[in-house]
């Protein structure tokens, strides 16, 4: 039990600490097996995992990410812009490989048990698979970094993802030199973590 909590709190969104060392196929299989064991609405298992090793694909994606970084940076001013300029946003080039997790809303259809009232329940299921993958990788001594500076249509075209299937997460993955004690965004002063007491409500919102 203590090991589970230790992994949860040790997990980090990794950008700068990847070593680029090879990933043992058996370890990758264990990590993907853990992701595939995630709960899903109606047992639809609406995810797929695209393992990216190609330097060309990684370089094309990296260029797109940094174009989008510039778009976001242009919306900032003053100290906020100065803080953002110091933040590394991805480890696409440095990580051993990447995994793109996708969402197929038609998987398990047309009648998906449990999704009739909450259309996004399938998307939530994919996020649970991402979390399983992240915790399993952390338990294996690996780092994971979720890259979110991209346009879905660009990534779909880059990877040949069929129409109707959404790319949900580009995850950089691989061995790391260490996992930071303090998350990057806190360390750079971008945001502070909310205390649990501010997030818990009794019976009604705000109670």
mmCIF file with all atom_site columns, C-alpha atoms in Angstrom:
data_model
loop_
_atom_site.group_PDB
_atom_site.id
_atom_site.type_symbol
_atom_site.label_atom_id
_atom_site.label_alt_id
_atom_site.label_comp_id
_atom_site.label_asym_id
_atom_site.label_entity_id
_atom_site.label_seq_id
_atom_site.pdbx_PDB_ins_code
_atom_site.Cartn_x
_atom_site.Cartn_y
_atom_site.Cartn_z
_atom_site.occupancy
_atom_site.B_iso_or_equiv
_atom_site.pdbx_formal_charge
_atom_site.auth_seq_id
_atom_site.auth_comp_id
_atom_site.auth_asym_id
_atom_site.auth_atom_id
_atom_site.pdbx_PDB_model_num
ATOM 1   C CA . UNK A 1 1   ? 0.000   0.000  0.000   1.00 0.00 ? 1   UNK A CA 1
ATOM 2   C CA . UNK A 1 2   ? 2.790   2.419  0.899   1.00 0.00 ? 2   UNK A CA 1
ATOM 3   C CA . UNK A 1 3   ? 4.474   1.659  -2.442  1.00 0.00 ? 3   UNK A CA 1
ATOM 4   C CA . UNK A 1 4   ? 1.335   2.769  -4.329  1.00 0.00 ? 4   UNK A CA 1
ATOM 5   C CA . UNK A 1 5   ? 1.152   6.098  -2.525  1.00 0.00 ? 5   UNK A CA 1
ATOM 6   C CA . UNK A 1 6   ? 4.893   6.610  -2.967  1.00 0.00 ? 6   UNK A CA 1
ATOM 7   C CA . UNK A 1 7   ? 4.554   6.182  -6.748  1.00 0.00 ? 7   UNK A CA 1
ATOM 8   C CA . UNK A 1 8   ? 1.566   8.558  -6.884  1.00 0.00 ? 8   UNK A CA 1
ATOM 9   C CA . UNK A 1 9   ? 3.459   11.334 -5.133  1.00 0.00 ? 9   UNK A CA 1
ATOM 10  C CA . UNK A 1 10  ? 6.778   10.674 -6.929  1.00 0.00 ? 10  UNK A CA 1
ATOM 11  C CA . UNK A 1 11  ? 5.197   10.938 -10.398 1.00 0.00 ? 11  UNK A CA 1
ATOM 12  C CA . UNK A 1 12  ? 6.260   14.018 -12.344 1.00 0.00 ? 12  UNK A CA 1
ATOM 13  C CA . UNK A 1 13  ? 5.579   15.601 -15.735 1.00 0.00 ? 13  UNK A CA 1
ATOM 14  C CA . UNK A 1 14  ? 9.099   15.150 -17.127 1.00 0.00 ? 14  UNK A CA 1
ATOM 15  C CA . UNK A 1 15  ? 10.710  17.419 -19.686 1.00 0.00 ? 15  UNK A CA 1
ATOM 16  C CA . UNK A 1 16  ? 14.431  17.922 -19.057 1.00 0.00 ? 16  UNK A CA 1
ATOM 17  C CA . UNK A 1 17  ? 15.482  14.752 -17.231 1.00 0.00 ? 17  UNK A CA 1
ATOM 18  C CA . UNK A 1 18  ? 15.246  12.129 -20.010 1.00 0.00 ? 18  UNK A CA 1
ATOM 19  C CA . UNK A 1 19  ? 18.514  10.285 -20.685 1.00 0.00 ? 19  UNK A CA 1
ATOM 20  C CA . UNK A 1 20  ? 17.569  8.804  -24.063 1.00 0.00 ? 20  UNK A CA 1
ATOM 21  C CA . UNK A 1 21  ? 18.662  5.317  -22.948 1.00 0.00 ? 21  UNK A CA 1
ATOM 22  C CA . UNK A 1 22  ? 16.948  2.388  -24.680 1.00 0.00 ? 22  UNK A CA 1
ATOM 23  C CA . UNK A 1 23  ? 13.669  1.034  -23.352 1.00 0.00 ? 23  UNK A CA 1
ATOM 24  C CA . UNK A 1 24  ? 13.590  -2.700 -22.659 1.00 0.00 ? 24  UNK A CA 1
ATOM 25  C CA . UNK A 1 25  ? 10.702  -4.161 -24.727 1.00 0.00 ? 25  UNK A CA 1
ATOM 26  C CA . UNK A 1 26  ? 9.576   -6.207 -21.721 1.00 0.00 ? 26  UNK A CA 1
ATOM 27  C CA . UNK A 1 27  ? 9.299   -3.058 -19.612 1.00 0.00 ? 27  UNK A CA 1
ATOM 28  C CA . UNK A 1 28  ? 7.377   -1.248 -22.344 1.00 0.00 ? 28  UNK A CA 1
ATOM 29  C CA . UNK A 1 29  ? 5.025   -4.218 -22.586 1.00 0.00 ? 29  UNK A CA 1
ATOM 30  C CA . UNK A 1 30  ? 4.377   -4.096 -18.826 1.00 0.00 ? 30  UNK A CA 1
ATOM 31  C CA . UNK A 1 31  ? 3.646   -0.360 -18.987 1.00 0.00 ? 31  UNK A CA 1
ATOM 32  C CA . UNK A 1 32  ? 1.246   -0.728 -21.917 1.00 0.00 ? 32  UNK A CA 1
ATOM 33  C CA . UNK A 1 33  ? -0.413  -3.732 -20.269 1.00 0.00 ? 33  UNK A CA 1
ATOM 34  C CA . UNK A 1 34  ? -1.065  -1.585 -17.189 1.00 0.00 ? 34  UNK A CA 1
ATOM 35  C CA . UNK A 1 35  ? -2.540  1.168  -19.381 1.00 0.00 ? 35  UNK A CA 1
ATOM 36  C CA . UNK A 1 36  ? -4.740  -1.367 -21.179 1.00 0.00 ? 36  UNK A CA 1
ATOM 37  C CA . UNK A 1 37  ? -6.024  -2.636 -17.805 1.00 0.00 ? 37  UNK A CA 1
ATOM 38  C CA . UNK A 1 38  ? -7.687  0.722  -17.054 1.00 0.00 ? 38  UNK A CA 1
ATOM 39  C CA . UNK A 1 39  ? -11.425 0.790  -16.350 1.00 0.00 ? 39  UNK A CA 1
ATOM 40  C CA . UNK A 1 40  ? -13.610 1.964  -19.233 1.00 0.00 ? 40  UNK A CA 1
ATOM 41  C CA . UNK A 1 41  ? -17.262 2.857  -19.640 1.00 0.00 ? 41  UNK A CA 1
ATOM 42  C CA . UNK A 1 42  ? -19.226 -0.164 -20.861 1.00 0.00 ? 42  UNK A CA 1
ATOM 43  C CA . UNK A 1 43  ? -15.926 -2.061 -21.144 1.00 0.00 ? 43  UNK A CA 1
ATOM 44  C CA . UNK A 1 44  ? -15.501 -0.200 -24.425 1.00 0.00 ? 44  UNK A CA 1
ATOM 45  C CA . UNK A 1 45  ? -11.697 0.139  -24.097 1.00 0.00 ? 45  UNK A CA 1
ATOM 46  C CA . UNK A 1 46  ? -11.784 3.090  -26.534 1.00 0.00 ? 46  UNK A CA 1
ATOM 47  C CA . UNK A 1 47  ? -8.026  3.680  -26.536 1.00 0.00 ? 47  UNK A CA 1
ATOM 48  C CA . UNK A 1 48  ? -5.167  2.764  -28.865 1.00 0.00 ? 48  UNK A CA 1
ATOM 49  C CA . UNK A 1 49  ? -1.447  3.327  -28.340 1.00 0.00 ? 49  UNK A CA 1
ATOM 50  C CA . UNK A 1 50  ? 0.817   4.520  -31.177 1.00 0.00 ? 50  UNK A CA 1
ATOM 51  C CA . UNK A 1 51  ? 4.459   3.949  -30.210 1.00 0.00 ? 51  UNK A CA 1
ATOM 52  C CA . UNK A 1 52  ? 6.684   6.586  -31.839 1.00 0.00 ? 52  UNK A CA 1
ATOM 53  C CA . UNK A 1 53  ? 10.355  5.800  -32.416 1.00 0.00 ? 53  UNK A CA 1
ATOM 54  C CA . UNK A 1 54  ? 10.934  7.508  -35.780 1.00 0.00 ? 54  UNK A CA 1
ATOM 55  C CA . UNK A 1 55  ? 13.362  10.463 -35.490 1.00 0.00 ? 55  UNK A CA 1
ATOM 56  C CA . UNK A 1 56  ? 11.657  12.127 -38.462 1.00 0.00 ? 56  UNK A CA 1
ATOM 57  C CA . UNK A 1 57  ? 8.208   11.969 -36.878 1.00 0.00 ? 57  UNK A CA 1
ATOM 58  C CA . UNK A 1 58  ? 9.574   13.218 -33.575 1.00 0.00 ? 58  UNK A CA 1
ATOM 59  C CA . UNK A 1 59  ? 11.361  16.105 -35.289 1.00 0.00 ? 59  UNK A CA 1
ATOM 60  C CA . UNK A 1 60  ? 8.259   17.107 -37.286 1.00 0.00 ? 60  UNK A CA 1
ATOM 61  C CA . UNK A 1 61  ? 6.162   17.038 -34.130 1.00 0.00 ? 61  UNK A CA 1
ATOM 62  C CA . UNK A 1 62  ? 8.790   18.956 -32.151 1.00 0.00 ? 62  UNK A CA 1
ATOM 63  C CA . UNK A 1 63  ? 8.774   21.726 -34.757 1.00 0.00 ? 63  UNK A CA 1
ATOM 64  C CA . UNK A 1 64  ? 4.954   21.931 -34.610 1.00 0.00 ? 64  UNK A CA 1
ATOM 65  C CA . UNK A 1 65  ? 5.006   22.026 -30.804 1.00 0.00 ? 65  UNK A CA 1
ATOM 66  C CA . UNK A 1 66  ? 7.390   24.947 -30.750 1.00 0.00 ? 66  UNK A CA 1
ATOM 67  C CA . UNK A 1 67  ? 5.322   26.824 -33.308 1.00 0.00 ? 67  UNK A CA 1
ATOM 68  C CA . UNK A 1 68  ? 2.360   26.461 -30.949 1.00 0.00 ? 68  UNK A CA 1
ATOM 69  C CA . UNK A 1 69  ? 4.554   27.472 -28.028 1.00 0.00 ? 69  UNK A CA 1
ATOM 70  C CA . UNK A 1 70  ? 5.256   30.740 -29.824 1.00 0.00 ? 70  UNK A CA 1
ATOM 71  C CA . UNK A 1 71  ? 1.520   31.249 -30.390 1.00 0.00 ? 71  UNK A CA 1
ATOM 72  C CA . UNK A 1 72  ? 0.857   30.909 -26.650 1.00 0.00 ? 72  UNK A CA 1
ATOM 73  C CA . UNK A 1 73  ? 3.869   33.019 -25.672 1.00 0.00 ? 73  UNK A CA 1
ATOM 74  C CA . UNK A 1 74  ? 2.523   35.876 -27.807 1.00 0.00 ? 74  UNK A CA 1
ATOM 75  C CA . UNK A 1 75  ? -0.522  36.081 -25.508 1.00 0.00 ? 75  UNK A CA 1
ATOM 76  C CA . UNK A 1 76  ? 1.642   36.756 -22.426 1.00 0.00 ? 76  UNK A CA 1
ATOM 77  C CA . UNK A 1 77  ? 3.195   39.942 -21.150 1.00 0.00 ? 77  UNK A CA 1
ATOM 78  C CA . UNK A 1 78  ? 5.467   41.150 -18.369 1.00 0.00 ? 78  UNK A CA 1
ATOM 79  C CA . UNK A 1 79  ? 6.570   38.805 -15.607 1.00 0.00 ? 79  UNK A CA 1
ATOM 80  C CA . UNK A 1 80  ? 4.217   36.066 -16.764 1.00 0.00 ? 80  UNK A CA 1
ATOM 81  C CA . UNK A 1 81  ? 5.963   35.984 -20.157 1.00 0.00 ? 81  UNK A CA 1
ATOM 82  C CA . UNK A 1 82  ? 9.383   36.028 -18.462 1.00 0.00 ? 82  UNK A CA 1
ATOM 83  C CA . UNK A 1 83  ? 8.386   33.039 -16.322 1.00 0.00 ? 83  UNK A CA 1
ATOM 84  C CA . UNK A 1 84  ? 7.054   31.127 -19.316 1.00 0.00 ? 84  UNK A CA 1
ATOM 85  C CA . UNK A 1 85  ? 10.241  31.780 -21.310 1.00 0.00 ? 85  UNK A CA 1
ATOM 86  C CA . UNK A 1 86  ? 12.174  29.854 -18.638 1.00 0.00 ? 86  UNK A CA 1
ATOM 87  C CA . UNK A 1 87  ? 9.911   26.778 -18.795 1.00 0.00 ? 87  UNK A CA 1
ATOM 88  C CA . UNK A 1 88  ? 10.862  23.799 -20.986 1.00 0.00 ? 88  UNK A CA 1
ATOM 89  C CA . UNK A 1 89  ? 7.616   22.488 -22.438 1.00 0.00 ? 89  UNK A CA 1
ATOM 90  C CA . UNK A 1 90  ? 8.572   19.099 -23.898 1.00 0.00 ? 90  UNK A CA 1
ATOM 91  C CA . UNK A 1 91  ? 11.083  16.265 -24.053 1.00 0.00 ? 91  UNK A CA 1
ATOM 92  C CA . UNK A 1 92  ? 10.193  15.062 -27.541 1.00 0.00 ? 92  UNK A CA 1
ATOM 93  C CA . UNK A 1 93  ? 13.791  15.007 -28.776 1.00 0.00 ? 93  UNK A CA 1
ATOM 94  C CA . UNK A 1 94  ? 15.367  13.820 -25.523 1.00 0.00 ? 94  UNK A CA 1
ATOM 95  C CA . UNK A 1 95  ? 13.038  10.959 -24.579 1.00 0.00 ? 95  UNK A CA 1
ATOM 96  C CA . UNK A 1 96  ? 13.680  7.395  -25.739 1.00 0.00 ? 96  UNK A CA 1
ATOM 97  C CA . UNK A 1 97  ? 10.296  7.135  -27.422 1.00 0.00 ? 97  UNK A CA 1
ATOM 98  C CA . UNK A 1 98  ? 6.818   8.599  -27.362 1.00 0.00 ? 98  UNK A CA 1
ATOM 99  C CA . UNK A 1 99  ? 3.349   7.094  -27.087 1.00 0.00 ? 99  UNK A CA 1
ATOM 100 C CA . UNK A 1 100 ? 0.283   8.738  -28.571 1.00 0.00 ? 100 UNK A CA 1
ATOM 101 C CA . UNK A 1 101 ? -2.936  7.659  -26.862 1.00 0.00 ? 101 UNK A CA 1
ATOM 102 C CA . UNK A 1 102 ? -6.085  7.961  -28.967 1.00 0.00 ? 102 UNK A CA 1
ATOM 103 C CA . UNK A 1 103 ? -9.842  7.855  -28.393 1.00 0.00 ? 103 UNK A CA 1
ATOM 104 C CA . UNK A 1 104 ? -12.291 5.991  -30.638 1.00 0.00 ? 104 UNK A CA 1
ATOM 105 C CA . UNK A 1 105 ? -15.838 7.062  -29.658 1.00 0.00 ? 105 UNK A CA 1
ATOM 106 C CA . UNK A 1 106 ? -17.333 4.318  -31.848 1.00 0.00 ? 106 UNK A CA 1
ATOM 107 C CA . UNK A 1 107 ? -15.507 1.505  -30.031 1.00 0.00 ? 107 UNK A CA 1
ATOM 108 C CA . UNK A 1 108 ? -18.013 -0.801 -28.313 1.00 0.00 ? 108 UNK A CA 1
ATOM 109 C CA . UNK A 1 109 ? -20.977 0.863  -30.030 1.00 0.00 ? 109 UNK A CA 1
ATOM 110 C CA . UNK A 1 110 ? -23.588 1.616  -31.056 1.00 0.00 ? 110 UNK A CA 1
ATOM 111 C CA . UNK A 1 111 ? -25.049 1.186  -27.556 1.00 0.00 ? 111 UNK A CA 1
ATOM 112 C CA . UNK A 1 112 ? -22.348 1.756  -24.956 1.00 0.00 ? 112 UNK A CA 1
ATOM 113 C CA . UNK A 1 113 ? -23.512 0.827  -21.489 1.00 0.00 ? 113 UNK A CA 1
ATOM 114 C CA . UNK A 1 114 ? -23.143 3.817  -19.167 1.00 0.00 ? 114 UNK A CA 1
ATOM 115 C CA . UNK A 1 115 ? -22.475 6.498  -21.794 1.00 0.00 ? 115 UNK A CA 1
ATOM 116 C CA . UNK A 1 116 ? -26.023 7.437  -22.809 1.00 0.00 ? 116 UNK A CA 1
ATOM 117 C CA . UNK A 1 117 ? -26.225 10.354 -20.344 1.00 0.00 ? 117 UNK A CA 1
ATOM 118 C CA . UNK A 1 118 ? -22.546 11.402 -20.252 1.00 0.00 ? 118 UNK A CA 1
ATOM 119 C CA . UNK A 1 119 ? -21.094 11.559 -23.744 1.00 0.00 ? 119 UNK A CA 1
ATOM 120 C CA . UNK A 1 120 ? -17.572 12.268 -22.443 1.00 0.00 ? 120 UNK A CA 1
ATOM 121 C CA . UNK A 1 121 ? -17.413 9.094  -20.336 1.00 0.00 ? 121 UNK A CA 1
ATOM 122 C CA . UNK A 1 122 ? -15.413 7.414  -23.094 1.00 0.00 ? 122 UNK A CA 1
ATOM 123 C CA . UNK A 1 123 ? -12.894 10.249 -23.115 1.00 0.00 ? 123 UNK A CA 1
ATOM 124 C CA . UNK A 1 124 ? -12.609 9.962  -19.329 1.00 0.00 ? 124 UNK A CA 1
ATOM 125 C CA . UNK A 1 125 ? -11.815 6.272  -19.819 1.00 0.00 ? 125 UNK A CA 1
ATOM 126 C CA . UNK A 1 126 ? -8.879  7.162  -22.071 1.00 0.00 ? 126 UNK A CA 1
ATOM 127 C CA . UNK A 1 127 ? -7.578  9.545  -19.405 1.00 0.00 ? 127 UNK A CA 1
ATOM 128 C CA . UNK A 1 128 ? -7.671  6.665  -16.904 1.00 0.00 ? 128 UNK A CA 1
ATOM 129 C CA . UNK A 1 129 ? -5.521  4.620  -19.298 1.00 0.00 ? 129 UNK A CA 1
ATOM 130 C CA . UNK A 1 130 ? -3.067  7.532  -19.470 1.00 0.00 ? 130 UNK A CA 1
ATOM 131 C CA . UNK A 1 131 ? -2.914  7.678  -15.674 1.00 0.00 ? 131 UNK A CA 1
ATOM 132 C CA . UNK A 1 132 ? -2.311  3.919  -15.427 1.00 0.00 ? 132 UNK A CA 1
ATOM 133 C CA . UNK A 1 133 ? 0.491   4.233  -17.981 1.00 0.00 ? 133 UNK A CA 1
ATOM 134 C CA . UNK A 1 134 ? 2.036   7.149  -16.086 1.00 0.00 ? 134 UNK A CA 1
ATOM 135 C CA . UNK A 1 135 ? 2.006   5.415  -12.718 1.00 0.00 ? 135 UNK A CA 1
ATOM 136 C CA . UNK A 1 136 ? 3.330   2.140  -14.163 1.00 0.00 ? 136 UNK A CA 1
ATOM 137 C CA . UNK A 1 137 ? 6.170   3.999  -15.894 1.00 0.00 ? 137 UNK A CA 1
ATOM 138 C CA . UNK A 1 138 ? 7.011   5.785  -12.636 1.00 0.00 ? 138 UNK A CA 1
ATOM 139 C CA . UNK A 1 139 ? 7.050   2.454  -10.784 1.00 0.00 ? 139 UNK A CA 1
ATOM 140 C CA . UNK A 1 140 ? 9.496   1.158  -13.433 1.00 0.00 ? 140 UNK A CA 1
ATOM 141 C CA . UNK A 1 141 ? 11.831  4.113  -12.792 1.00 0.00 ? 141 UNK A CA 1
ATOM 142 C CA . UNK A 1 142 ? 10.859  5.883  -16.029 1.00 0.00 ? 142 UNK A CA 1
ATOM 143 C CA . UNK A 1 143 ? 9.629   9.392  -16.644 1.00 0.00 ? 143 UNK A CA 1
ATOM 144 C CA . UNK A 1 144 ? 6.619   10.521 -18.647 1.00 0.00 ? 144 UNK A CA 1
ATOM 145 C CA . UNK A 1 145 ? 5.906   13.969 -20.077 1.00 0.00 ? 145 UNK A CA 1
ATOM 146 C CA . UNK A 1 146 ? 2.498   14.937 -21.478 1.00 0.00 ? 146 UNK A CA 1
ATOM 147 C CA . UNK A 1 147 ? 2.905   17.339 -24.420 1.00 0.00 ? 147 UNK A CA 1
ATOM 148 C CA . UNK A 1 148 ? -0.155  19.519 -24.992 1.00 0.00 ? 148 UNK A CA 1
ATOM 149 C CA . UNK A 1 149 ? 1.129   22.235 -27.347 1.00 0.00 ? 149 UNK A CA 1
ATOM 150 C CA . UNK A 1 150 ? -0.302  20.781 -30.560 1.00 0.00 ? 150 UNK A CA 1
ATOM 151 C CA . UNK A 1 151 ? -3.326  20.848 -32.837 1.00 0.00 ? 151 UNK A CA 1
ATOM 152 C CA . UNK A 1 152 ? -5.238  17.586 -33.089 1.00 0.00 ? 152 UNK A CA 1
ATOM 153 C CA . UNK A 1 153 ? -5.632  17.825 -36.856 1.00 0.00 ? 153 UNK A CA 1
ATOM 154 C CA . UNK A 1 154 ? -1.860  18.196 -37.307 1.00 0.00 ? 154 UNK A CA 1
ATOM 155 C CA . UNK A 1 155 ? -1.102  15.131 -35.191 1.00 0.00 ? 155 UNK A CA 1
ATOM 156 C CA . UNK A 1 156 ? -3.791  13.072 -36.892 1.00 0.00 ? 156 UNK A CA 1
ATOM 157 C CA . UNK A 1 157 ? -2.274  13.883 -40.261 1.00 0.00 ? 157 UNK A CA 1
ATOM 158 C CA . UNK A 1 158 ? 1.273   13.229 -39.087 1.00 0.00 ? 158 UNK A CA 1
ATOM 159 C CA . UNK A 1 159 ? 0.417   9.748  -37.799 1.00 0.00 ? 159 UNK A CA 1
ATOM 160 C CA . UNK A 1 160 ? -2.280  8.779  -40.294 1.00 0.00 ? 160 UNK A CA 1
ATOM 161 C CA . UNK A 1 161 ? -4.937  8.525  -37.597 1.00 0.00 ? 161 UNK A CA 1
ATOM 162 C CA . UNK A 1 162 ? -8.316  7.709  -39.199 1.00 0.00 ? 162 UNK A CA 1
ATOM 163 C CA . UNK A 1 163 ? -11.140 10.230 -39.253 1.00 0.00 ? 163 UNK A CA 1
ATOM 164 C CA . UNK A 1 164 ? -13.305 10.075 -36.143 1.00 0.00 ? 164 UNK A CA 1
ATOM 165 C CA . UNK A 1 165 ? -10.467 8.984  -33.842 1.00 0.00 ? 165 UNK A CA 1
ATOM 166 C CA . UNK A 1 166 ? -9.015  11.689 -31.588 1.00 0.00 ? 166 UNK A CA 1
ATOM 167 C CA . UNK A 1 167 ? -5.388  11.914 -30.455 1.00 0.00 ? 167 UNK A CA 1
ATOM 168 C CA . UNK A 1 168 ? -5.728  12.621 -26.725 1.00 0.00 ? 168 UNK A CA 1
ATOM 169 C CA . UNK A 1 169 ? -2.145  12.607 -25.474 1.00 0.00 ? 169 UNK A CA 1
ATOM 170 C CA . UNK A 1 170 ? 1.403   12.662 -26.829 1.00 0.00 ? 170 UNK A CA 1
ATOM 171 C CA . UNK A 1 171 ? 3.450   11.147 -23.993 1.00 0.00 ? 171 UNK A CA 1
ATOM 172 C CA . UNK A 1 172 ? 7.249   11.278 -23.976 1.00 0.00 ? 172 UNK A CA 1
ATOM 173 C CA . UNK A 1 173 ? 8.600   8.201  -22.163 1.00 0.00 ? 173 UNK A CA 1
ATOM 174 C CA . UNK A 1 174 ? 11.923  6.752  -21.124 1.00 0.00 ? 174 UNK A CA 1
ATOM 175 C CA . UNK A 1 175 ? 14.624  6.413  -18.487 1.00 0.00 ? 175 UNK A CA 1
ATOM 176 C CA . UNK A 1 176 ? 15.457  9.585  -16.571 1.00 0.00 ? 176 UNK A CA 1
ATOM 177 C CA . UNK A 1 177 ? 18.406  10.853 -14.573 1.00 0.00 ? 177 UNK A CA 1
ATOM 178 C CA . UNK A 1 178 ? 16.040  11.647 -11.696 1.00 0.00 ? 178 UNK A CA 1
ATOM 179 C CA . UNK A 1 179 ? 12.520  12.822 -10.923 1.00 0.00 ? 179 UNK A CA 1
ATOM 180 C CA . UNK A 1 180 ? 12.371  16.365 -9.588  1.00 0.00 ? 180 UNK A CA 1
ATOM 181 C CA . UNK A 1 181 ? 11.333  16.857 -5.974  1.00 0.00 ? 181 UNK A CA 1
ATOM 182 C CA . UNK A 1 182 ? 9.279   19.940 -6.934  1.00 0.00 ? 182 UNK A CA 1
ATOM 183 C CA . UNK A 1 183 ? 7.169   19.970 -10.133 1.00 0.00 ? 183 UNK A CA 1
ATOM 184 C CA . UNK A 1 184 ? 8.543   22.307 -12.820 1.00 0.00 ? 184 UNK A CA 1
ATOM 185 C CA . UNK A 1 185 ? 5.610   24.707 -12.882 1.00 0.00 ? 185 UNK A CA 1
ATOM 186 C CA . UNK A 1 186 ? 5.785   25.189 -9.123  1.00 0.00 ? 186 UNK A CA 1
ATOM 187 C CA . UNK A 1 187 ? 9.563   25.567 -9.217  1.00 0.00 ? 187 UNK A CA 1
ATOM 188 C CA . UNK A 1 188 ? 9.316   28.277 -11.869 1.00 0.00 ? 188 UNK A CA 1
ATOM 189 C CA . UNK A 1 189 ? 6.559   30.074 -9.979  1.00 0.00 ? 189 UNK A CA 1
ATOM 190 C CA . UNK A 1 190 ? 3.931   29.539 -12.694 1.00 0.00 ? 190 UNK A CA 1
ATOM 191 C CA . UNK A 1 191 ? 1.291   28.171 -10.290 1.00 0.00 ? 191 UNK A CA 1
ATOM 192 C CA . UNK A 1 192 ? 1.051   26.887 -6.711  1.00 0.00 ? 192 UNK A CA 1
ATOM 193 C CA . UNK A 1 193 ? -0.664  23.654 -5.797  1.00 0.00 ? 193 UNK A CA 1
ATOM 194 C CA . UNK A 1 194 ? -4.082  24.038 -4.140  1.00 0.00 ? 194 UNK A CA 1
ATOM 195 C CA . UNK A 1 195 ? -4.422  22.525 -0.686  1.00 0.00 ? 195 UNK A CA 1
ATOM 196 C CA . UNK A 1 196 ? -6.805  19.567 -0.408  1.00 0.00 ? 196 UNK A CA 1
ATOM 197 C CA . UNK A 1 197 ? -8.960  21.545 2.022   1.00 0.00 ? 197 UNK A CA 1
ATOM 198 C CA . UNK A 1 198 ? -9.820  23.999 -0.772  1.00 0.00 ? 198 UNK A CA 1
ATOM 199 C CA . UNK A 1 199 ? -11.050 21.198 -3.035  1.00 0.00 ? 199 UNK A CA 1
ATOM 200 C CA . UNK A 1 200 ? -13.229 19.141 -0.663  1.00 0.00 ? 200 UNK A CA 1
ATOM 201 C CA . UNK A 1 201 ? -16.932 20.005 -0.211  1.00 0.00 ? 201 UNK A CA 1
ATOM 202 C CA . UNK A 1 202 ? -19.457 18.326 2.106   1.00 0.00 ? 202 UNK A CA 1
ATOM 203 C CA . UNK A 1 203 ? -22.827 17.469 0.571   1.00 0.00 ? 203 UNK A CA 1
ATOM 204 C CA . UNK A 1 204 ? -23.106 20.736 -1.402  1.00 0.00 ? 204 UNK A CA 1
ATOM 205 C CA . UNK A 1 205 ? -20.681 22.971 -3.335  1.00 0.00 ? 205 UNK A CA 1
ATOM 206 C CA . UNK A 1 206 ? -18.973 25.370 -0.972  1.00 0.00 ? 206 UNK A CA 1
ATOM 207 C CA . UNK A 1 207 ? -20.144 23.570 2.167   1.00 0.00 ? 207 UNK A CA 1
#
